[in-house]
Amino acid sequence: MSVKMRLKQYFGALLASFGGFALGVSIAWNSSVSYQLNDTGATIFEIGFIGFILNIGACFGSICAPFILKIFGFTNGMFLMVPLFLIGWSFISFSRTKIIYMLIGRLICGICGGILCVLTPIYIGEIADKEIRNRLLTFLHLLINCGIMYAFVIDYFMEEHKIIWQYSLICSISCAPIAFIIFLPESSFYYLTKNDEIMAKKSLQRYRNNFDDFSEELEELKSLATIYKSKVSSSIFKNIKVWRSFSATIVSILTHQFSLINVIIFYAFSIFELKYPSGDFDTNETILIIGSVQIAASVLAIILIDLIGRRKLLIFSSMFMGIFLALLGWFMKLQKENIEYSDKYYWVPLTCICLYFASFNCGIGPLAWTLHADSFPVEMKLIGSSVVVFLSWSMSLIAILILYMLIVFYDAVTTVFIFASFSWIGSIFLFFLIRETKGKSLANIQLEFGFTN
């Protein structure tokens, strides 16, 4: 099937991924505002908690996701995030920099993000055909990076005239595109779990070429729906292949979260303003360069994933992340021994960080968010995805706490080398754990686990 014939799948995946855009803005908002909050009398603890609470909300949202899906379905459930995001941004925008209102707003935005991180990949995985499923799943991460870039660009143009409430209000617009999800049908598999075969056919017809015979795919989905509705057997928890898939998703999120990526994004302005000024580039320009690198690398990942597969992409991504973090640590060590390196080789930190971000966004970044979409048998896909997303956001919090502890007990140089080693260790485990799903239908993946009706 040509790209032209699959345009509806691309379009559907893109609309479904707009929640990632809103999440990216929520993540990047903290980078700019946390630096400004120093001037409002907020304590270091309060500023840090404003950043952390998004993760706490996302953990709670990931737990709520199965209930949202059961009550509202995919499209209505994701559409519901629009008013919830608006409520969260209203608390932030009209808080008058009162910490308690900012915390409430950030918590609500985090809950929305956690729900979307569970529902979006599963929905895309169910509407995509087996040839382009992995590619469409990377759209979520691309939109997250676009959201991060949007927040950075708004901050750049507001510059000295930026006021927190105005900046927050403009950021709140990011949730509006999620509303377009209402024009998409539920997935065929979802309709079949509700015993609605007529709507299931219409949904499958919408996302496939009208002239193709998709009766075989429909029968496969009906078989999966029957398995989904049956009682979960205890044998599923004894299946070594299930535990291998679960371990693969856990290792991918550990590699993702223990890579310093969220710390750099959450506190980018503080890092480049105070720690690593970049020569002729001011802080805002430096941040825009990093944002551009993220988007370009995400687009490259969309191209590469179908050429070399997600397994190789994950392994190479984590390996090169470790290499560029180690190079950054090496420069920090030289800089510490000879301060002249800061002026003479000012471009090294930014270059290492850009290459590190490029490596991250070519593999671990897009795949860690979405690996759970087709890594579990249908009986436990929703619960498994919820657990994985919960652990991902939890690990993000733990990674930040470990970072602070390492810096206190050791130093920044040693800490960077330790986090680089996490990436290398992750690549080794991923080599043995990751299964390639390119060209495999959901029914084929189910069959590999040995569970049939």
CSV table of C-alpha atoms in Angstrom, one decimal:
chain,number,residue,atom,x,y,z
A,1,MET,CA,0.0,0.0,0.0
A,2,SER,CA,1.5,3.4,-1.0
A,3,VAL,CA,2.0,6.4,1.2
A,4,LYS,CA,-0.9,8.1,-0.6
A,5,MET,CA,-3.3,5.3,0.3
A,6,ARG,CA,-2.1,5.4,3.9
A,7,LEU,CA,-2.6,9.2,4.3
A,8,LYS,CA,-5.7,8.7,6.5
A,9,GLN,CA,-3.6,6.6,8.9
A,10,TYR,CA,-0.9,9.3,9.0
A,11,PHE,CA,-3.5,12.0,9.5
A,12,GLY,CA,-5.2,10.0,12.3
A,13,ALA,CA,-2.0,9.4,14.1
A,14,LEU,CA,-1.0,13.0,13.8
A,15,LEU,CA,-4.3,14.2,15.3
A,16,ALA,CA,-4.1,11.7,18.1
A,17,SER,CA,-0.6,12.9,18.9
A,18,PHE,CA,-1.6,16.5,19.5
A,19,GLY,CA,-1.8,15.7,23.2
A,20,GLY,CA,2.0,15.3,23.0
A,21,PHE,CA,2.2,18.9,21.8
A,22,ALA,CA,0.4,20.1,25.0
A,23,LEU,CA,2.5,17.8,27.2
A,24,GLY,CA,5.7,19.2,25.6
A,25,VAL,CA,4.6,22.8,26.3
A,26,SER,CA,3.9,21.8,29.9
A,27,ILE,CA,7.4,20.3,30.3
A,28,ALA,CA,9.3,23.2,28.7
A,29,TRP,CA,7.2,25.9,30.6
A,30,ASN,CA,9.1,25.0,33.7
A,31,SER,CA,12.5,25.7,32.1
A,32,SER,CA,11.7,29.4,31.5
A,33,VAL,CA,9.5,30.1,34.5
A,34,SER,CA,11.6,28.4,37.2
A,35,TYR,CA,14.4,30.9,36.3
A,36,GLN,CA,12.0,33.8,36.7
A,37,LEU,CA,10.5,32.6,40.0
A,38,ASN,CA,13.8,33.4,41.7
A,39,ASP,CA,12.8,37.1,41.5
A,40,THR,CA,9.3,36.5,43.1
A,41,GLY,CA,10.6,35.4,46.5
A,42,ALA,CA,9.9,31.7,45.8
A,43,THR,CA,12.3,29.3,47.7
A,44,ILE,CA,14.5,26.7,45.9
A,45,PHE,CA,12.2,24.0,47.4
A,46,GLU,CA,9.1,25.6,46.0
A,47,ILE,CA,10.6,26.1,42.5
A,48,GLY,CA,11.8,22.5,42.5
A,49,PHE,CA,8.4,21.2,43.6
A,50,ILE,CA,6.7,23.2,40.8
A,51,GLY,CA,8.8,21.2,38.4
A,52,PHE,CA,8.4,17.8,40.2
A,53,ILE,CA,4.6,18.0,40.6
A,54,LEU,CA,4.0,17.6,36.9
A,55,ASN,CA,5.6,14.2,37.2
A,56,ILE,CA,3.5,13.3,40.2
A,57,GLY,CA,0.4,14.3,38.3
A,58,ALA,CA,1.4,12.2,35.3
A,59,CYS,CA,1.9,9.2,37.6
A,60,PHE,CA,-1.7,9.7,38.9
A,61,GLY,CA,-3.0,10.2,35.3
A,62,SER,CA,-1.4,6.9,34.2
A,63,ILE,CA,-3.4,5.1,36.9
A,64,CYS,CA,-6.6,6.8,35.8
A,65,ALA,CA,-6.1,6.0,32.1
A,66,PRO,CA,-7.7,2.5,32.1
A,67,PHE,CA,-10.8,3.9,33.8
A,68,ILE,CA,-11.0,6.9,31.4
A,69,LEU,CA,-10.8,4.4,28.4
A,70,LYS,CA,-13.5,2.2,29.9
A,71,ILE,CA,-15.9,5.0,30.5
A,72,PHE,CA,-15.3,7.4,27.6
A,73,GLY,CA,-13.3,5.4,24.9
A,74,PHE,CA,-10.2,6.7,23.2
A,75,THR,CA,-11.4,9.7,21.3
A,76,ASN,CA,-13.8,11.1,23.9
A,77,GLY,CA,-11.3,10.3,26.6
A,78,MET,CA,-8.5,12.3,24.9
A,79,PHE,CA,-11.0,15.1,24.0
A,80,LEU,CA,-11.8,15.4,27.7
A,81,MET,CA,-8.2,16.5,28.3
A,82,VAL,CA,-8.9,19.8,26.6
A,83,PRO,CA,-11.1,21.2,29.4
A,84,LEU,CA,-8.9,19.6,32.0
A,85,PHE,CA,-5.7,21.2,30.5
A,86,LEU,CA,-7.6,24.6,30.4
A,87,ILE,CA,-8.4,24.3,34.0
A,88,GLY,CA,-4.8,23.5,34.9
A,89,TRP,CA,-3.5,26.4,32.8
A,90,SER,CA,-6.1,28.8,34.3
A,91,PHE,CA,-4.7,28.0,37.8
A,92,ILE,CA,-1.2,28.7,36.5
A,93,SER,CA,-2.0,31.8,34.5
A,94,PHE,CA,-4.1,33.6,37.1
A,95,SER,CA,-2.1,32.5,40.1
A,96,ARG,CA,-0.4,35.8,40.5
A,97,THR,CA,2.7,33.7,41.2
A,98,LYS,CA,1.1,32.2,44.3
A,99,ILE,CA,2.8,28.9,44.6
A,100,ILE,CA,-0.2,26.9,45.7
A,101,TYR,CA,-2.2,27.8,42.6
A,102,MET,CA,0.7,27.0,40.4
A,103,LEU,CA,1.1,23.6,42.0
A,104,ILE,CA,-2.6,22.8,41.5
A,105,GLY,CA,-2.4,23.8,37.8
A,106,ARG,CA,0.8,21.9,37.2
A,107,LEU,CA,-0.7,18.8,38.9
A,108,ILE,CA,-3.8,18.9,36.7
A,109,CYS,CA,-1.6,19.3,33.5
A,110,GLY,CA,0.5,16.4,34.7
A,111,ILE,CA,-2.6,14.2,35.1
A,112,CYS,CA,-3.7,15.0,31.6
A,113,GLY,CA,-0.2,14.2,30.3
A,114,GLY,CA,-0.1,10.8,32.1
A,115,ILE,CA,-3.5,9.8,30.6
A,116,LEU,CA,-2.5,10.8,27.1
A,117,CYS,CA,0.8,8.9,27.4
A,118,VAL,CA,-1.2,5.7,27.9
A,119,LEU,CA,-4.1,6.2,25.5
A,120,THR,CA,-2.4,7.8,22.5
A,121,PRO,CA,0.2,5.0,21.7
A,122,ILE,CA,-2.4,2.3,22.2
A,123,TYR,CA,-4.9,4.1,19.9
A,124,ILE,CA,-2.3,4.7,17.2
A,125,GLY,CA,-1.1,1.1,17.5
A,126,GLU,CA,-4.6,-0.2,16.9
A,127,ILE,CA,-5.4,2.0,13.8
A,128,ALA,CA,-2.1,1.6,12.0
A,129,ASP,CA,-1.3,-1.3,9.7
A,130,LYS,CA,1.6,-3.6,10.5
A,131,GLU,CA,4.0,-2.0,7.9
A,132,ILE,CA,3.9,1.5,9.4
A,133,ARG,CA,2.8,1.1,13.0
A,134,ASN,CA,6.3,1.8,14.4
A,135,ARG,CA,6.6,4.9,12.3
A,136,LEU,CA,3.3,6.3,13.3
A,137,LEU,CA,4.0,5.6,17.0
A,138,THR,CA,7.0,8.0,16.8
A,139,PHE,CA,4.6,10.9,16.0
A,140,LEU,CA,3.8,11.3,19.7
A,141,HIS,CA,7.4,12.1,20.5
A,142,LEU,CA,7.8,14.4,17.5
A,143,LEU,CA,4.7,16.4,18.8
A,144,ILE,CA,6.2,16.5,22.3
A,145,ASN,CA,9.3,18.1,20.9
A,146,CYS,CA,7.3,20.5,18.8
A,147,GLY,CA,5.5,21.5,22.0
A,148,ILE,CA,8.8,22.1,23.8
A,149,MET,CA,10.0,24.2,20.8
A,150,TYR,CA,6.7,26.2,20.9
A,151,ALA,CA,7.3,27.1,24.5
A,152,PHE,CA,11.0,28.1,23.8
A,153,VAL,CA,10.0,30.2,20.8
A,154,ILE,CA,7.3,32.1,22.7
A,155,ASP,CA,9.8,32.8,25.5
A,156,TYR,CA,12.4,34.0,22.9
A,157,PHE,CA,10.0,36.5,21.3
A,158,MET,CA,8.7,37.8,24.6
A,159,GLU,CA,12.3,38.2,25.9
A,160,GLU,CA,12.6,41.1,28.5
A,161,HIS,CA,8.8,41.9,28.4
A,162,LYS,CA,7.8,38.4,29.5
A,163,ILE,CA,5.4,38.3,32.4
A,164,ILE,CA,4.7,34.8,33.8
A,165,TRP,CA,0.9,35.0,33.5
A,166,GLN,CA,1.0,36.2,29.9
A,167,TYR,CA,3.5,33.6,29.0
A,168,SER,CA,1.4,30.9,30.7
A,169,LEU,CA,-1.7,32.1,28.9
A,170,ILE,CA,-0.1,31.8,25.5
A,171,CYS,CA,1.2,28.3,26.5
A,172,SER,CA,-2.3,27.3,27.4
A,173,ILE,CA,-3.3,27.6,23.7
A,174,SER,CA,-1.3,24.4,23.1
A,175,CYS,CA,-4.2,22.2,24.3
A,176,ALA,CA,-6.6,23.4,21.7
A,177,PRO,CA,-5.5,21.1,18.8
A,178,ILE,CA,-6.4,18.1,21.0
A,179,ALA,CA,-10.0,18.9,20.2
A,180,PHE,CA,-9.6,17.7,16.6
A,181,ILE,CA,-9.5,14.1,18.0
A,182,ILE,CA,-13.3,14.2,18.2
A,183,PHE,CA,-13.4,13.9,14.4
A,184,LEU,CA,-11.7,10.5,14.5
A,185,PRO,CA,-13.5,7.2,15.0
A,186,GLU,CA,-12.6,4.7,17.7
A,187,SER,CA,-10.3,2.0,16.6
A,188,SER,CA,-11.8,-1.1,15.1
A,189,PHE,CA,-10.5,-3.2,17.9
A,190,TYR,CA,-12.2,-1.0,20.5
A,191,TYR,CA,-15.5,-1.3,18.7
A,192,LEU,CA,-15.2,-5.0,18.6
A,193,THR,CA,-14.6,-5.2,22.4
A,194,LYS,CA,-17.9,-3.4,22.6
A,195,ASN,CA,-19.6,-5.9,20.3
A,196,ASP,CA,-20.1,-3.3,17.6
A,197,GLU,CA,-19.0,-5.0,14.4
A,198,ILE,CA,-20.7,-2.5,12.1
A,199,MET,CA,-18.7,0.5,13.5
A,200,ALA,CA,-15.6,-1.7,13.5
A,201,LYS,CA,-15.9,-2.2,9.8
A,202,LYS,CA,-16.5,1.5,9.2
A,203,SER,CA,-13.4,2.4,11.3
A,204,LEU,CA,-11.2,-0.2,9.5
A,205,GLN,CA,-12.5,1.0,6.1
A,206,ARG,CA,-11.6,4.6,7.0
A,207,TYR,CA,-8.0,3.7,7.8
A,208,ARG,CA,-7.5,1.3,5.0
A,209,ASN,CA,-7.7,1.6,1.2
A,210,ASN,CA,-11.4,1.4,0.2
A,211,PHE,CA,-10.5,-1.0,-2.6
A,212,ASP,CA,-8.6,-3.5,-0.4
A,213,ASP,CA,-10.1,-6.6,1.1
A,214,PHE,CA,-9.6,-6.2,4.8
A,215,SER,CA,-11.8,-9.1,5.8
A,216,GLU,CA,-8.9,-11.1,7.0
A,217,GLU,CA,-7.6,-8.3,9.2
A,218,LEU,CA,-11.1,-7.8,10.6
A,219,GLU,CA,-11.3,-11.5,11.5
A,220,GLU,CA,-8.0,-11.3,13.3
A,221,LEU,CA,-9.2,-8.4,15.3
A,222,LYS,CA,-12.4,-10.2,16.2
A,223,SER,CA,-10.3,-13.1,17.5
A,224,LEU,CA,-8.2,-10.7,19.5
A,225,ALA,CA,-11.4,-9.0,20.9
A,226,THR,CA,-12.7,-12.4,22.0
A,227,ILE,CA,-9.4,-13.0,23.9
A,228,TYR,CA,-9.5,-9.5,25.4
A,229,LYS,CA,-13.1,-10.1,26.8
A,230,SER,CA,-12.2,-13.5,28.2
A,231,LYS,CA,-11.1,-14.0,31.8
A,232,VAL,CA,-7.3,-13.4,32.2
A,233,SER,CA,-5.6,-16.7,32.9
A,234,SER,CA,-3.0,-16.8,35.7
A,235,SER,CA,-0.7,-18.5,33.1
A,236,ILE,CA,-0.1,-15.1,31.5
A,237,PHE,CA,2.0,-14.1,34.5
A,238,LYS,CA,4.1,-17.2,34.2
A,239,ASN,CA,4.9,-16.7,30.6
A,240,ILE,CA,8.6,-15.9,30.1
A,241,LYS,CA,7.9,-14.0,26.9
A,242,VAL,CA,5.5,-11.7,28.7
A,243,TRP,CA,8.1,-11.0,31.3
A,244,ARG,CA,10.7,-10.4,28.6
A,245,SER,CA,8.5,-7.8,27.0
A,246,PHE,CA,7.8,-6.2,30.3
A,247,SER,CA,11.5,-6.1,31.1
A,248,ALA,CA,12.3,-4.6,27.7
A,249,THR,CA,9.8,-1.7,28.3
A,250,ILE,CA,11.2,-1.1,31.8
A,251,VAL,CA,14.8,-1.0,30.6
A,252,SER,CA,13.9,1.4,27.9
A,253,ILE,CA,12.2,3.8,30.3
A,254,LEU,CA,15.1,3.5,32.8
A,255,THR,CA,17.5,4.3,30.0
A,256,HIS,CA,15.2,7.2,29.0
A,257,GLN,CA,14.8,8.6,32.5
A,258,PHE,CA,18.4,8.0,33.8
A,259,SER,CA,19.9,9.9,30.9
A,260,LEU,CA,19.6,13.5,32.4
A,261,ILE,CA,17.3,14.4,29.5
A,262,ASN,CA,14.4,15.7,31.7
A,263,VAL,CA,16.8,17.6,34.0
A,264,ILE,CA,18.3,19.5,31.0
A,265,ILE,CA,14.9,20.4,29.5
A,266,PHE,CA,13.2,21.2,32.9
A,267,TYR,CA,16.1,23.6,33.9
A,268,ALA,CA,17.6,24.5,30.5
A,269,PHE,CA,17.6,28.2,31.0
A,270,SER,CA,19.3,28.0,34.4
A,271,ILE,CA,21.9,25.6,33.0
A,272,PHE,CA,22.9,27.7,30.0
A,273,GLU,CA,22.5,31.0,31.7
A,274,LEU,CA,24.7,30.2,34.7
A,275,LYS,CA,26.7,27.1,33.9
A,276,TYR,CA,27.5,26.9,30.2
A,277,PRO,CA,27.2,30.2,28.3
A,278,SER,CA,27.7,29.5,24.6
A,279,GLY,CA,29.9,32.1,23.1
A,280,ASP,CA,28.1,34.3,20.6
A,281,PHE,CA,24.8,32.7,21.4
A,282,ASP,CA,22.7,34.0,24.2
A,283,THR,CA,20.7,31.7,26.4
A,284,ASN,CA,17.5,31.9,24.4
A,285,GLU,CA,19.3,31.2,21.1
A,286,THR,CA,21.1,28.2,22.7
A,287,ILE,CA,17.8,26.8,23.8
A,288,LEU,CA,16.3,27.3,20.3
A,289,ILE,CA,19.2,25.4,18.8
A,290,ILE,CA,18.6,22.5,21.1
A,291,GLY,CA,14.9,22.5,20.3
A,292,SER,CA,15.6,22.5,16.6
A,293,VAL,CA,18.0,19.6,17.0
A,294,GLN,CA,15.3,17.6,18.9
A,295,ILE,CA,12.7,18.1,16.1
A,296,ALA,CA,15.2,17.3,13.3
A,297,ALA,CA,16.3,14.1,15.1
A,298,SER,CA,12.7,13.1,15.7
A,299,VAL,CA,12.0,13.4,12.0
A,300,LEU,CA,15.1,11.3,11.3
A,301,ALA,CA,13.8,8.7,13.7
A,302,ILE,CA,10.5,8.5,11.7
A,303,ILE,CA,12.6,7.8,8.6
A,304,LEU,CA,15.0,5.3,10.2
A,305,ILE,CA,12.7,3.2,12.2
A,306,ASP,CA,11.3,1.4,9.1
A,307,LEU,CA,14.7,1.1,7.5
A,308,ILE,CA,16.7,-0.4,10.4
A,309,GLY,CA,14.0,-1.4,12.9
A,310,ARG,CA,13.4,-0.3,16.5
A,311,ARG,CA,15.8,-2.8,18.1
A,312,LYS,CA,18.9,-1.4,16.3
A,313,LEU,CA,17.6,2.2,16.8
A,314,LEU,CA,17.3,1.7,20.5
A,315,ILE,CA,20.7,0.1,20.9
A,316,PHE,CA,22.6,2.7,18.8
A,317,SER,CA,20.7,5.6,20.4
A,318,SER,CA,21.6,4.6,24.0
A,319,MET,CA,25.2,3.8,23.0
A,320,PHE,CA,25.8,7.3,21.5
A,321,MET,CA,23.9,9.0,24.3
A,322,GLY,CA,26.5,7.6,26.7
A,323,ILE,CA,29.4,8.6,24.4
A,324,PHE,CA,28.4,12.2,24.2
A,325,LEU,CA,27.6,12.5,27.9
A,326,ALA,CA,31.0,11.1,28.6
A,327,LEU,CA,32.6,13.6,26.3
A,328,LEU,CA,30.7,16.4,28.1
A,329,GLY,CA,32.0,15.0,31.4
A,330,TRP,CA,35.5,14.9,30.0
A,331,PHE,CA,35.3,18.6,29.0
A,332,MET,CA,33.9,19.5,32.4
A,333,LYS,CA,36.9,17.8,34.0
A,334,LEU,CA,39.4,19.7,31.8
A,335,GLN,CA,37.5,22.9,32.5
A,336,LYS,CA,37.7,22.3,36.2
A,337,GLU,CA,41.5,21.9,35.9
A,338,ASN,CA,42.0,24.9,33.6
A,339,ILE,CA,39.5,27.7,33.5
A,340,GLU,CA,40.8,28.9,30.1
A,341,TYR,CA,39.1,26.0,28.4
A,342,SER,CA,35.7,27.8,29.1
A,343,ASP,CA,36.6,30.7,26.8
A,344,LYS,CA,38.7,28.8,24.3
A,345,TYR,CA,36.4,25.9,23.7
A,346,TYR,CA,33.1,27.4,24.7
A,347,TRP,CA,31.4,25.5,21.8
A,348,VAL,CA,32.2,22.0,23.2
A,349,PRO,CA,29.4,21.8,25.9
A,350,LEU,CA,26.7,22.9,23.4
A,351,THR,CA,28.0,20.6,20.7
A,352,CYS,CA,28.1,17.6,23.1
A,353,ILE,CA,24.6,18.4,24.4
A,354,CYS,CA,23.2,18.8,20.9
A,355,LEU,CA,24.7,15.5,19.7
A,356,TYR,CA,23.4,13.9,22.9
A,357,PHE,CA,19.9,15.2,22.2
A,358,ALA,CA,20.1,14.1,18.6
A,359,SER,CA,21.1,10.5,19.8
A,360,PHE,CA,18.3,10.5,22.3
A,361,ASN,CA,15.6,11.7,19.9
A,362,CYS,CA,16.7,9.2,17.2
A,363,GLY,CA,15.8,6.2,19.4
A,364,ILE,CA,15.2,6.1,23.1
A,365,GLY,CA,13.1,9.3,23.1
A,366,PRO,CA,10.3,8.3,20.7
A,367,LEU,CA,10.4,4.5,21.4
A,368,ALA,CA,10.4,4.6,25.3
A,369,TRP,CA,7.2,6.6,25.1
A,370,THR,CA,5.4,4.1,22.8
A,371,LEU,CA,7.1,0.7,23.2
A,372,HIS,CA,4.3,-0.5,25.5
A,373,ALA,CA,1.7,-0.1,22.7
A,374,ASP,CA,2.5,-3.4,21.1
A,375,SER,CA,4.7,-5.2,23.7
A,376,PHE,CA,2.0,-7.0,25.6
A,377,PRO,CA,-0.7,-9.6,24.9
A,378,VAL,CA,-4.1,-8.0,24.5
A,379,GLU,CA,-5.4,-9.3,27.8
A,380,MET,CA,-2.9,-7.1,29.7
A,381,LYS,CA,-2.1,-4.4,27.2
A,382,LEU,CA,-4.0,-1.6,28.9
A,383,ILE,CA,-2.9,-2.5,32.4
A,384,GLY,CA,0.6,-3.1,31.3
A,385,SER,CA,0.8,0.2,29.5
A,386,SER,CA,-0.6,2.0,32.5
A,387,VAL,CA,2.1,0.4,34.8
A,388,VAL,CA,4.9,1.2,32.3
A,389,VAL,CA,3.9,4.9,32.0
A,390,PHE,CA,3.5,5.1,35.8
A,391,LEU,CA,7.0,3.7,36.3
A,392,SER,CA,8.4,6.0,33.6
A,393,TRP,CA,7.2,9.2,35.3
A,394,SER,CA,8.1,7.8,38.7
A,395,MET,CA,11.7,7.0,37.5
A,396,SER,CA,11.9,10.6,36.3
A,397,LEU,CA,11.4,11.8,39.8
A,398,ILE,CA,13.8,9.3,41.2
A,399,ALA,CA,16.5,10.2,38.6
A,400,ILE,CA,16.3,13.9,39.6
A,401,LEU,CA,16.7,13.0,43.3
A,402,ILE,CA,19.6,10.6,42.5
A,403,LEU,CA,21.2,13.4,40.5
A,404,TYR,CA,21.1,15.8,43.4
A,405,MET,CA,22.5,13.2,45.8
A,406,LEU,CA,25.4,12.3,43.5
A,407,ILE,CA,26.3,15.9,43.0
A,408,VAL,CA,26.3,16.4,46.8
A,409,PHE,CA,28.3,13.3,47.6
A,410,TYR,CA,30.6,13.4,44.6
A,411,ASP,CA,30.7,16.2,42.0
A,412,ALA,CA,29.1,17.2,38.7
A,413,VAL,CA,31.9,15.5,36.6
A,414,THR,CA,31.5,12.1,38.3
A,415,THR,CA,27.8,12.4,38.1
A,416,VAL,CA,27.8,12.9,34.4
A,417,PHE,CA,30.0,9.9,33.9
A,418,ILE,CA,27.7,7.8,36.1
A,419,PHE,CA,24.7,8.8,34.0
A,420,ALA,CA,26.7,8.0,30.8
A,421,SER,CA,27.3,4.5,32.2
A,422,PHE,CA,23.5,4.1,32.7
A,423,SER,CA,23.0,4.6,28.9
A,424,TRP,CA,25.7,2.0,28.0
A,425,ILE,CA,24.3,-0.5,30.5
A,426,GLY,CA,20.8,0.1,29.0
A,427,SER,CA,22.1,-0.6,25.5
A,428,ILE,CA,23.4,-4.0,26.6
A,429,PHE,CA,20.2,-5.0,28.2
A,430,LEU,CA,18.2,-3.7,25.2
A,431,PHE,CA,20.3,-5.9,22.9
A,432,PHE,CA,19.1,-9.0,24.6
A,433,LEU,CA,15.5,-8.0,25.5
A,434,ILE,CA,14.0,-6.0,22.6
A,435,ARG,CA,11.9,-7.9,20.0
A,436,GLU,CA,11.5,-6.5,16.5
A,437,THR,CA,7.8,-6.0,15.6
A,438,LYS,CA,8.3,-4.5,12.1
A,439,GLY,CA,5.9,-6.0,9.7
A,440,LYS,CA,4.0,-8.0,12.4
A,441,SER,CA,0.2,-7.5,12.9
A,442,LEU,CA,-1.3,-7.3,16.3
A,443,ALA,CA,-2.5,-10.9,15.8
A,444,ASN,CA,1.0,-12.0,14.9
A,445,ILE,CA,2.4,-10.4,18.0
A,446,GLN,CA,-0.3,-12.1,20.1
A,447,LEU,CA,0.5,-15.4,18.6
A,448,GLU,CA,4.2,-15.1,19.6
A,449,PHE,CA,3.1,-15.0,23.2
A,450,GLY,CA,1.3,-18.3,22.7
A,451,PHE,CA,-2.2,-17.0,23.7
A,452,THR,CA,-5.0,-17.8,21.3
A,453,ASN,CA,-8.8,-18.2,21.8
